[in-house]
mmCIF file of N, CA and C in Angstrom:
data_model
loop_
_atom_site.group_PDB
_atom_site.id
_atom_site.type_symbol
_atom_site.label_atom_id
_atom_site.label_comp_id
_atom_site.label_asym_id
_atom_site.label_seq_id
_atom_site.Cartn_x
_atom_site.Cartn_y
_atom_site.Cartn_z
ATOM 1 N N UNK G 124 159.209 70.891 147.159
ATOM 2 C CA UNK G 124 160.285 70.829 146.967
ATOM 3 C C UNK G 124 160.591 71.218 145.773
ATOM 4 N N UNK G 125 159.783 71.117 144.760
ATOM 5 C CA UNK G 125 160.106 71.264 142.866
ATOM 6 C C UNK G 125 160.006 72.993 143.160
ATOM 7 N N UNK G 126 159.501 73.535 143.926
ATOM 8 C CA UNK G 126 159.159 75.246 143.785
ATOM 9 C C UNK G 126 160.956 75.668 144.547
ATOM 10 N N UNK G 127 161.192 75.017 145.608
ATOM 11 C CA UNK G 127 162.392 75.494 145.985
ATOM 12 C C UNK G 127 163.521 75.020 145.063
ATOM 13 N N UNK G 128 163.769 73.970 144.174
ATOM 14 C CA UNK G 128 164.516 73.615 143.517
ATOM 15 C C UNK G 128 164.516 74.940 142.251
ATOM 16 N N UNK G 129 163.358 75.302 141.693
ATOM 17 C CA UNK G 129 163.393 76.155 140.800
ATOM 18 C C UNK G 129 163.801 77.643 141.333
ATOM 19 N N UNK G 130 163.258 78.078 142.313
ATOM 20 C CA UNK G 130 163.887 79.148 143.219
ATOM 21 C C UNK G 130 165.367 79.176 143.166
ATOM 22 N N UNK G 131 166.203 77.917 143.626
ATOM 23 C CA UNK G 131 167.353 78.099 143.535
ATOM 24 C C UNK G 131 168.192 78.075 142.348
ATOM 25 N N UNK G 132 167.458 77.460 141.378
ATOM 26 C CA UNK G 132 167.999 77.760 140.114
ATOM 27 C C UNK G 132 168.118 79.027 139.539
ATOM 28 N N UNK G 133 167.213 79.845 139.868
ATOM 29 C CA UNK G 133 166.895 81.021 139.337
ATOM 30 C C UNK G 133 168.054 81.851 140.066
ATOM 31 N N UNK G 134 168.055 81.622 141.168
ATOM 32 C CA UNK G 134 168.915 82.556 142.172
ATOM 33 C C UNK G 134 170.544 82.223 141.529
ATOM 34 N N UNK G 135 170.763 80.883 141.170
ATOM 35 C CA UNK G 135 172.005 80.741 140.801
ATOM 36 C C UNK G 135 172.308 81.372 139.704
ATOM 37 N N UNK G 136 171.401 81.026 138.695
ATOM 38 C CA UNK G 136 171.779 81.839 137.322
ATOM 39 C C UNK G 136 171.545 83.242 137.217
ATOM 40 N N UNK G 137 171.010 84.049 138.119
ATOM 41 C CA UNK G 137 171.067 85.606 138.397
ATOM 42 C C UNK G 137 172.332 85.810 138.587
ATOM 43 N N UNK G 138 173.194 85.242 139.216
ATOM 44 C CA UNK G 138 174.509 85.556 139.855
ATOM 45 C C UNK G 138 175.528 84.887 139.092
ATOM 46 N N UNK G 139 175.194 83.953 137.899
ATOM 47 C CA UNK G 139 176.069 83.202 137.320
ATOM 48 C C UNK G 139 176.818 82.172 137.941
ATOM 49 N N UNK G 140 176.007 81.440 138.608
ATOM 50 C CA UNK G 140 176.898 80.499 139.659
ATOM 51 C C UNK G 140 176.167 79.139 138.887
ATOM 52 N N UNK G 141 177.138 78.203 138.579
ATOM 53 C CA UNK G 141 176.730 76.867 138.173
ATOM 54 C C UNK G 141 175.959 75.917 138.958
ATOM 55 N N UNK G 142 175.280 76.290 139.790
ATOM 56 C CA UNK G 142 174.497 75.321 140.862
ATOM 57 C C UNK G 142 173.116 75.705 140.516
ATOM 58 N N UNK G 143 172.570 74.898 141.701
ATOM 59 C CA UNK G 143 171.095 75.171 141.432
ATOM 60 C C UNK G 143 170.137 74.073 140.786
ATOM 61 N N UNK G 144 169.156 73.954 141.148
ATOM 62 C CA UNK G 144 168.180 73.075 140.422
ATOM 63 C C UNK G 144 167.677 71.958 141.190
ATOM 64 N N UNK G 145 168.651 71.751 142.216
ATOM 65 C CA UNK G 145 168.192 70.113 143.020
ATOM 66 C C UNK G 145 167.622 70.427 144.492
ATOM 67 N N UNK G 146 167.044 69.952 144.635
ATOM 68 C CA UNK G 146 166.622 69.837 146.249
ATOM 69 C C UNK G 146 165.866 68.333 146.473
ATOM 70 N N UNK G 147 166.137 67.818 147.882
ATOM 71 C CA UNK G 147 165.907 66.803 148.323
ATOM 72 C C UNK G 147 165.578 66.677 149.668
ATOM 73 N N UNK G 148 165.228 65.737 150.231
ATOM 74 C CA UNK G 148 165.118 65.702 151.525
ATOM 75 C C UNK G 148 164.492 64.493 152.325
ATOM 76 N N UNK G 149 164.250 64.389 153.552
ATOM 77 C CA UNK G 149 163.786 63.266 154.180
ATOM 78 C C UNK G 149 162.436 63.930 154.918
ATOM 79 N N UNK G 150 161.305 63.265 155.021
ATOM 80 C CA UNK G 150 160.193 63.851 155.531
ATOM 81 C C UNK G 150 160.145 63.092 156.935
ATOM 82 N N UNK G 151 160.662 63.697 158.261
ATOM 83 C CA UNK G 151 160.658 62.958 159.317
ATOM 84 C C UNK G 151 160.623 64.165 160.251
ATOM 85 N N UNK G 152 160.276 63.766 161.659
ATOM 86 C CA UNK G 152 160.395 64.859 162.676
ATOM 87 C C UNK G 152 161.382 64.682 163.505
ATOM 88 N N UNK G 153 162.276 65.493 163.636
ATOM 89 C CA UNK G 153 163.976 65.189 164.039
ATOM 90 C C UNK G 153 163.640 64.900 165.603
ATOM 91 N N UNK G 154 162.262 65.783 166.074
ATOM 92 C CA UNK G 154 162.210 65.618 167.441
ATOM 93 C C UNK G 154 161.949 64.100 168.119
ATOM 94 N N UNK G 155 161.702 63.173 167.019
ATOM 95 C CA UNK G 155 161.284 61.920 167.333
ATOM 96 C C UNK G 155 162.381 60.835 167.315
ATOM 97 N N UNK G 156 163.694 61.617 167.167
ATOM 98 C CA UNK G 156 165.004 60.787 167.039
ATOM 99 C C UNK G 156 166.024 61.129 168.134
ATOM 100 N N UNK G 157 166.539 60.485 168.250
ATOM 101 C CA UNK G 157 167.931 60.914 168.940
ATOM 102 C C UNK G 157 168.890 61.373 168.150
ATOM 103 N N UNK G 158 170.043 61.874 168.706
ATOM 104 C CA UNK G 158 170.998 62.504 167.792
ATOM 105 C C UNK G 158 171.660 61.524 167.215
ATOM 106 N N UNK G 159 171.913 60.241 167.707
ATOM 107 C CA UNK G 159 172.709 59.197 167.172
ATOM 108 C C UNK G 159 171.750 58.585 165.836
ATOM 109 N N UNK G 160 170.496 58.533 166.193
ATOM 110 C CA UNK G 160 169.538 58.113 164.964
ATOM 111 C C UNK G 160 169.587 59.145 163.770
ATOM 112 N N UNK G 161 169.546 60.245 164.323
ATOM 113 C CA UNK G 161 169.658 61.492 163.042
ATOM 114 C C UNK G 161 170.839 61.326 162.176
ATOM 115 N N UNK G 162 171.787 61.054 162.620
ATOM 116 C CA UNK G 162 173.330 60.897 162.126
ATOM 117 C C UNK G 162 173.118 59.537 161.422
ATOM 118 N N UNK G 163 172.746 58.487 162.004
ATOM 119 C CA UNK G 163 172.557 57.191 160.939
ATOM 120 C C UNK G 163 171.542 57.483 159.774
ATOM 121 N N UNK G 164 170.721 58.404 160.006
ATOM 122 C CA UNK G 164 169.669 58.328 158.892
ATOM 123 C C UNK G 164 170.125 59.307 157.878
ATOM 124 N N UNK G 165 170.624 60.200 158.465
ATOM 125 C CA UNK G 165 171.465 61.076 157.559
ATOM 126 C C UNK G 165 172.461 60.559 156.738
ATOM 127 N N UNK G 166 173.326 59.761 157.274
ATOM 128 C CA UNK G 166 174.522 59.394 156.482
ATOM 129 C C UNK G 166 173.727 58.063 155.804
ATOM 130 N N UNK G 167 172.867 57.331 155.888
ATOM 131 C CA UNK G 167 171.964 56.484 155.097
ATOM 132 C C UNK G 167 171.391 57.219 153.791
ATOM 133 N N UNK G 168 171.119 58.438 154.075
ATOM 134 C CA UNK G 168 170.239 58.953 152.956
ATOM 135 C C UNK G 168 171.662 59.692 152.032
ATOM 136 N N UNK G 169 172.869 60.061 152.709
ATOM 137 C CA UNK G 169 174.152 60.349 151.676
ATOM 138 C C UNK G 169 174.455 59.229 151.052
ATOM 139 N N UNK G 170 174.451 57.768 151.598
ATOM 140 C CA UNK G 170 174.482 57.012 150.691
ATOM 141 C C UNK G 170 173.786 56.773 149.702
ATOM 142 N N UNK G 171 172.679 56.635 149.859
ATOM 143 C CA UNK G 171 171.535 56.383 148.591
ATOM 144 C C UNK G 171 171.811 57.525 147.437
ATOM 145 N N UNK G 172 172.081 58.868 148.267
ATOM 146 C CA UNK G 172 172.517 59.976 146.963
ATOM 147 C C UNK G 172 173.590 59.641 146.311
ATOM 148 N N UNK G 173 174.581 58.811 147.095
ATOM 149 C CA UNK G 173 175.874 58.761 146.426
ATOM 150 C C UNK G 173 175.534 57.340 145.228
ATOM 151 N N UNK G 174 175.021 56.211 145.551
ATOM 152 C CA UNK G 174 174.898 55.156 144.796
ATOM 153 C C UNK G 174 173.640 55.594 143.755
ATOM 154 N N UNK G 175 172.848 56.580 143.911
ATOM 155 C CA UNK G 175 172.354 57.168 142.673
ATOM 156 C C UNK G 175 172.903 58.261 141.736
ATOM 157 N N UNK G 176 174.124 58.225 142.147
ATOM 158 C CA UNK G 176 174.990 59.183 141.317
ATOM 159 C C UNK G 176 174.411 60.521 141.749
ATOM 160 N N UNK G 177 173.927 60.899 142.831
ATOM 161 C CA UNK G 177 173.435 62.244 143.166
ATOM 162 C C UNK G 177 174.412 63.122 144.082
ATOM 163 N N UNK G 178 175.699 62.759 144.414
ATOM 164 C CA UNK G 178 176.341 63.384 145.529
ATOM 165 C C UNK G 178 177.628 63.444 144.679
ATOM 166 N N UNK G 179 178.254 64.545 144.763
ATOM 167 C CA UNK G 179 179.725 64.680 144.377
ATOM 168 C C UNK G 179 180.107 66.178 144.191
ATOM 169 N N UNK G 180 181.198 66.680 144.239
ATOM 170 C CA UNK G 180 181.721 67.748 143.932
ATOM 171 C C UNK G 180 181.301 68.161 142.349
ATOM 172 N N UNK G 181 181.484 67.171 141.666
ATOM 173 C CA UNK G 181 180.881 67.765 140.102
ATOM 174 C C UNK G 181 179.751 66.993 139.926
ATOM 175 N N UNK G 182 178.995 66.772 140.737
ATOM 176 C CA UNK G 182 177.798 66.069 140.532
ATOM 177 C C UNK G 182 176.468 67.063 140.894
ATOM 178 N N UNK G 183 176.489 67.124 142.145
ATOM 179 C CA UNK G 183 175.213 67.847 142.981
ATOM 180 C C UNK G 183 175.907 68.297 144.280
ATOM 181 N N UNK G 184 175.762 69.324 144.865
ATOM 182 C CA UNK G 184 176.244 69.633 146.156
ATOM 183 C C UNK G 184 175.291 70.121 147.195
ATOM 184 N N UNK G 185 174.754 69.081 148.137
ATOM 185 C CA UNK G 185 173.638 69.371 148.700
ATOM 186 C C UNK G 185 174.136 70.735 149.572
ATOM 187 N N UNK G 186 173.120 71.455 150.182
ATOM 188 C CA UNK G 186 173.403 72.719 151.046
ATOM 189 C C UNK G 186 172.080 72.626 152.173
ATOM 190 N N UNK G 187 172.457 73.026 153.172
ATOM 191 C CA UNK G 187 171.791 73.163 154.433
ATOM 192 C C UNK G 187 170.382 74.018 154.100
ATOM 193 N N UNK G 188 169.288 73.282 154.558
ATOM 194 C CA UNK G 188 167.990 73.847 154.394
ATOM 195 C C UNK G 188 167.034 73.834 155.715
ATOM 196 N N UNK G 189 165.984 74.077 155.294
ATOM 197 C CA UNK G 189 165.051 73.758 156.673
ATOM 198 C C UNK G 189 165.198 72.523 157.425
ATOM 199 N N UNK G 190 165.641 72.863 158.458
ATOM 200 C CA UNK G 190 165.822 71.438 159.570
ATOM 201 C C UNK G 190 167.194 70.834 159.381
ATOM 202 N N UNK G 191 168.188 71.179 158.997
ATOM 203 C CA UNK G 191 169.513 70.935 158.414
ATOM 204 C C UNK G 191 170.495 71.973 158.789
ATOM 205 N N UNK G 192 171.376 71.771 159.170
ATOM 206 C CA UNK G 192 172.490 72.684 159.556
ATOM 207 C C UNK G 192 174.271 71.996 159.604
ATOM 208 N N UNK G 193 174.959 72.867 159.966
ATOM 209 C CA UNK G 193 176.412 72.701 159.677
ATOM 210 C C UNK G 193 176.685 70.942 160.072
ATOM 211 N N UNK G 194 175.936 70.478 161.072
ATOM 212 C CA UNK G 194 176.238 69.256 161.871
ATOM 213 C C UNK G 194 175.713 68.076 160.579
ATOM 214 N N UNK G 195 174.577 68.299 160.163
ATOM 215 C CA UNK G 195 174.028 67.254 159.222
ATOM 216 C C UNK G 195 175.060 67.088 157.725
ATOM 217 N N UNK G 196 175.521 68.779 157.539
ATOM 218 C CA UNK G 196 176.110 68.569 156.310
ATOM 219 C C UNK G 196 177.767 67.925 156.567
ATOM 220 N N UNK G 197 178.240 68.024 157.787
ATOM 221 C CA UNK G 197 179.220 67.380 158.141
ATOM 222 C C UNK G 197 179.113 65.766 157.996
ATOM 223 N N UNK G 198 177.950 65.327 158.761
ATOM 224 C CA UNK G 198 177.801 63.835 158.467
ATOM 225 C C UNK G 198 177.744 63.358 156.857
ATOM 226 N N UNK G 199 177.166 64.157 155.944
ATOM 227 C CA UNK G 199 176.798 63.931 154.595
ATOM 228 C C UNK G 199 178.495 63.888 154.152
ATOM 229 N N UNK G 200 179.041 64.674 154.395
ATOM 230 C CA UNK G 200 180.360 65.079 153.889
ATOM 231 C C UNK G 200 181.626 64.051 154.403
ATOM 232 N N UNK G 201 181.155 63.526 155.700
ATOM 233 C CA UNK G 201 182.008 62.362 156.379
ATOM 234 C C UNK G 201 181.772 60.921 155.427
ATOM 235 N N UNK G 202 180.625 60.779 155.344
ATOM 236 C CA UNK G 202 179.872 59.819 154.774
ATOM 237 C C UNK G 202 180.540 59.744 153.194
ATOM 238 N N UNK G 203 180.397 60.909 152.771
ATOM 239 C CA UNK G 203 180.768 60.955 151.099
ATOM 240 C C UNK G 203 182.494 60.364 151.063
ATOM 241 N N UNK G 204 183.297 60.955 151.859
ATOM 242 C CA UNK G 204 184.705 60.921 152.230
ATOM 243 C C UNK G 204 185.280 59.473 152.326
ATOM 244 N N UNK G 205 184.100 58.835 153.235
ATOM 245 C CA UNK G 205 184.520 57.357 153.802
ATOM 246 C C UNK G 205 183.778 56.440 152.586
ATOM 247 N N UNK G 206 183.098 56.661 151.589
ATOM 248 C CA UNK G 206 182.812 55.799 150.572
ATOM 249 C C UNK G 206 183.665 56.117 149.413
ATOM 250 N N UNK G 207 184.687 56.955 149.189
ATOM 251 C CA UNK G 207 185.315 57.180 148.219
ATOM 252 C C UNK G 207 186.751 56.330 148.582
ATOM 253 N N UNK G 208 187.409 55.329 147.560
ATOM 254 C CA UNK G 208 188.435 55.040 147.868
ATOM 255 C C UNK G 208 189.870 55.510 147.221
ATOM 256 N N UNK G 209 189.660 56.202 146.406
ATOM 257 C CA UNK G 209 190.662 57.146 145.656
ATOM 258 C C UNK G 209 191.195 58.306 146.431
ATOM 259 N N UNK G 210 190.926 58.645 147.664
ATOM 260 C CA UNK G 210 191.168 59.740 148.437
ATOM 261 C C UNK G 210 191.253 61.069 147.710
ATOM 262 N N UNK G 211 189.776 61.418 146.893
ATOM 263 C CA UNK G 211 189.874 62.810 146.061
ATOM 264 C C UNK G 211 190.047 63.612 146.855
ATOM 265 N N UNK G 212 190.993 64.662 146.561
ATOM 266 C CA UNK G 212 191.090 65.778 147.282
ATOM 267 C C UNK G 212 190.172 66.998 147.392
ATOM 268 N N UNK G 213 189.363 66.629 146.566
ATOM 269 C CA UNK G 213 187.905 67.644 146.609
ATOM 270 C C UNK G 213 186.709 67.247 147.191
ATOM 271 N N UNK G 214 187.063 65.884 147.695
ATOM 272 C CA UNK G 214 185.779 65.262 148.718
ATOM 273 C C UNK G 214 184.945 66.160 149.485
ATOM 274 N N UNK G 215 185.621 66.663 150.146
ATOM 275 C CA UNK G 215 184.821 67.710 151.160
ATOM 276 C C UNK G 215 183.923 68.673 150.579
ATOM 277 N N UNK G 216 184.368 68.966 149.019
ATOM 278 C CA UNK G 216 183.466 69.818 148.437
ATOM 279 C C UNK G 216 182.001 69.545 148.193
ATOM 280 N N UNK G 217 181.656 68.076 148.395
ATOM 281 C CA UNK G 217 180.426 67.465 148.088
ATOM 282 C C UNK G 217 179.287 67.767 148.794
ATOM 283 N N UNK G 218 179.632 68.963 149.750
ATOM 284 C CA UNK G 218 178.279 69.929 150.036
ATOM 285 C C UNK G 218 178.701 70.992 150.436
ATOM 286 N N UNK G 219 178.072 71.787 150.920
ATOM 287 C CA UNK G 219 178.265 73.249 151.623
ATOM 288 C C UNK G 219 177.561 73.440 152.629
ATOM 289 N N UNK G 220 178.007 74.450 153.605
ATOM 290 C CA UNK G 220 177.349 74.645 154.814
ATOM 291 C C UNK G 220 177.963 73.716 155.971
ATOM 292 N N UNK G 221 179.279 73.256 155.600
ATOM 293 C CA UNK G 221 179.773 72.512 156.673
ATOM 294 C C UNK G 221 180.352 73.367 157.732
ATOM 295 N N UNK G 222 180.453 72.780 158.837
ATOM 296 C CA UNK G 222 181.376 73.863 160.089
ATOM 297 C C UNK G 222 182.736 74.294 159.649
ATOM 298 N N UNK G 223 182.990 75.326 160.116
ATOM 299 C CA UNK G 223 184.557 75.751 159.727
ATOM 300 C C UNK G 223 185.690 74.635 160.043
ATOM 301 N N UNK G 224 185.438 73.935 161.076
ATOM 302 C CA UNK G 224 186.436 73.278 161.344
ATOM 303 C C UNK G 224 186.573 71.726 160.526
ATOM 304 N N UNK G 225 185.712 71.913 159.768
ATOM 305 C CA UNK G 225 185.606 70.698 158.805
ATOM 306 C C UNK G 225 185.458 70.883 157.143
ATOM 307 N N UNK G 226 185.899 72.153 157.259
ATOM 308 C CA UNK G 226 186.258 72.813 155.556
ATOM 309 C C UNK G 226 185.117 73.710 155.304
ATOM 310 N N UNK G 227 184.338 74.191 156.157
ATOM 311 C CA UNK G 227 183.215 74.970 155.773
ATOM 312 C C UNK G 227 183.876 76.400 155.946
ATOM 313 N N UNK G 228 182.978 77.356 155.626
ATOM 314 C CA UNK G 228 183.456 78.820 155.689
ATOM 315 C C UNK G 228 182.960 79.548 156.730
ATOM 316 N N UNK G 229 183.673 80.382 157.310
ATOM 317 C CA UNK G 229 183.339 81.164 158.528
ATOM 318 C C UNK G 229 182.354 82.161 158.043
ATOM 319 N N UNK G 230 181.532 82.539 159.073
ATOM 320 C CA UNK G 230 180.272 83.469 158.702
ATOM 321 C C UNK G 230 179.180 82.946 157.978
ATOM 322 N N UNK G 231 179.067 81.835 157.226
ATOM 323 C CA UNK G 231 178.077 81.344 156.500
ATOM 324 C C UNK G 231 176.743 81.301 157.183
ATOM 325 N N UNK G 232 176.669 81.167 158.458
ATOM 326 C CA UNK G 232 175.598 81.179 158.889
ATOM 327 C C UNK G 232 174.805 82.929 159.025
ATOM 328 N N UNK G 233 175.957 83.491 159.032
ATOM 329 C CA UNK G 233 175.184 84.907 159.157
ATOM 330 C C UNK G 233 174.900 85.576 157.614
ATOM 331 N N UNK G 234 175.304 84.849 156.628
ATOM 332 C CA UNK G 234 175.511 85.385 155.236
ATOM 333 C C UNK G 234 174.162 85.907 154.966
ATOM 334 N N UNK G 235 173.311 85.158 155.049
ATOM 335 C CA UNK G 235 171.881 85.372 154.352
ATOM 336 C C UNK G 235 171.040 86.531 155.024
ATOM 337 N N UNK G 236 171.387 86.931 156.680
ATOM 338 C CA UNK G 236 170.821 87.968 157.317
ATOM 339 C C UNK G 236 171.833 88.965 156.813
ATOM 340 N N UNK G 237 172.845 88.845 156.714
ATOM 341 C CA UNK G 237 173.621 90.039 156.335
ATOM 342 C C UNK G 237 173.136 90.428 154.781
ATOM 343 N N UNK G 238 172.908 89.567 153.750
ATOM 344 C CA UNK G 238 172.610 89.947 152.413
ATOM 345 C C UNK G 238 171.123 90.534 152.550
ATOM 346 N N UNK G 239 170.431 90.110 153.650
ATOM 347 C CA UNK G 239 168.763 90.941 153.459
ATOM 348 C C UNK G 239 169.179 92.156 154.104
ATOM 349 N N UNK G 240 170.019 92.603 155.118
ATOM 350 C CA UNK G 240 170.309 93.787 155.521
ATOM 351 C C UNK G 240 170.887 94.859 154.582
ATOM 352 N N UNK G 241 171.831 94.502 153.792
ATOM 353 C CA UNK G 241 172.739 94.931 152.887
ATOM 354 C C UNK G 241 171.614 95.409 151.710
ATOM 355 N N UNK G 242 170.809 94.309 151.166
ATOM 356 C CA UNK G 242 169.884 94.478 150.316
ATOM 357 C C UNK G 242 168.812 95.601 150.540
ATOM 358 N N UNK G 243 168.351 95.444 152.128
ATOM 359 C CA UNK G 243 167.471 96.564 152.476
ATOM 360 C C UNK G 243 167.920 98.186 152.551
ATOM 361 N N UNK G 244 169.194 98.038 153.123
ATOM 362 C CA UNK G 244 169.870 99.344 153.131
ATOM 363 C C UNK G 244 169.962 100.064 151.550
ATOM 364 N N UNK G 245 170.594 99.166 150.771
ATOM 365 C CA UNK G 245 170.523 99.976 149.383
ATOM 366 C C UNK G 245 169.417 100.333 148.767
ATOM 367 N N UNK G 246 168.353 99.647 148.970
ATOM 368 C CA UNK G 246 167.000 99.669 148.544
ATOM 369 C C UNK G 246 166.263 101.073 149.019
ATOM 370 N N UNK G 247 166.545 101.284 150.541
ATOM 371 C CA UNK G 247 166.227 102.362 151.057
ATOM 372 C C UNK G 247 166.872 103.540 150.968
ATOM 373 N N UNK G 248 167.914 103.393 150.669
ATOM 374 C CA UNK G 248 168.745 104.422 149.972
ATOM 375 C C UNK G 248 168.650 105.148 148.725
ATOM 376 N N UNK G 249 167.336 104.205 147.790
ATOM 377 C CA UNK G 249 167.667 104.739 146.285
ATOM 378 C C UNK G 249 166.460 105.613 146.779
ATOM 379 N N UNK G 250 166.605 107.122 146.369
ATOM 380 C CA UNK G 250 165.535 107.981 146.546
ATOM 381 C C UNK G 250 164.304 107.971 145.473
ATOM 382 N N UNK G 251 164.635 107.860 144.032
ATOM 383 C CA UNK G 251 163.436 107.479 143.371
ATOM 384 C C UNK G 251 162.472 106.455 143.878
ATOM 385 N N UNK G 252 162.905 105.340 144.321
ATOM 386 C CA UNK G 252 161.902 104.182 144.935
ATOM 387 C C UNK G 252 161.383 104.535 146.071
ATOM 388 N N UNK G 253 162.114 105.368 147.069
ATOM 389 C CA UNK G 253 161.706 105.546 148.220
ATOM 390 C C UNK G 253 160.348 106.649 148.000
ATOM 391 N N UNK G 254 160.723 107.356 147.002
ATOM 392 C CA UNK G 254 159.520 108.845 146.931
ATOM 393 C C UNK G 254 158.414 107.876 145.993
ATOM 394 N N UNK G 255 158.579 107.004 145.256
ATOM 395 C CA UNK G 255 157.313 106.199 144.870
ATOM 396 C C UNK G 255 156.699 105.780 145.611
ATOM 397 N N UNK G 256 157.051 105.337 146.955
ATOM 398 C CA UNK G 256 156.195 104.794 148.003
ATOM 399 C C UNK G 256 155.901 106.081 149.128
ATOM 400 N N UNK G 257 156.331 107.074 148.635
ATOM 401 C CA UNK G 257 156.044 108.366 149.891
ATOM 402 C C UNK G 257 156.926 108.025 151.146
ATOM 403 N N UNK G 258 158.042 107.414 151.011
ATOM 404 C CA UNK G 258 159.023 106.952 152.185
ATOM 405 C C UNK G 258 160.522 107.562 152.152
ATOM 406 N N UNK G 259 160.555 108.022 153.154
ATOM 407 C CA UNK G 259 162.188 108.870 153.467
ATOM 408 C C UNK G 259 163.434 107.713 153.063
ATOM 409 N N UNK G 260 164.128 108.262 152.817
ATOM 410 C CA UNK G 260 165.378 107.508 152.527
ATOM 411 C C UNK G 260 166.049 107.301 153.917
ATOM 412 N N UNK G 261 166.976 106.037 153.644
ATOM 413 C CA UNK G 261 167.428 105.426 154.988
ATOM 414 C C UNK G 261 166.983 104.815 155.824
ATOM 415 N N UNK G 262 167.838 104.028 156.794
ATOM 416 C CA UNK G 262 167.321 103.335 157.897
ATOM 417 C C UNK G 262 167.652 103.816 158.829
ATOM 418 N N UNK G 263 166.513 103.703 159.834
ATOM 419 C CA UNK G 263 166.662 104.582 161.075
ATOM 420 C C UNK G 263 166.203 103.550 162.391
#
């Protein structure tokens, strides 16, 4: 988890985004739990993050990672919204990776794969780099 946190810090710093540096999670096998149980576990995790001062749009913004996705992010966001009594208009910004119908961004699930594709395409069109490895330019 520490290595993932460091990697996120570097990735965000390179593109000058003021995020990164935090990682956390639960060590469970989701196959051993029902969807309802996973929801309760996730919501309890969100409550603990909130109580520790580690959840909020201006504090720490969890993102989906291995074993989580839009469903879990929506559960966390919902829990955070329900914990607030002042109806903060930015409350849904407490997590990223929510489903679009819950304030998430359309296309987020495809973004990583598209980034790899575009990065690879640009790299393979660099004649100097491809010549260094004796590879023709372009993708086929």
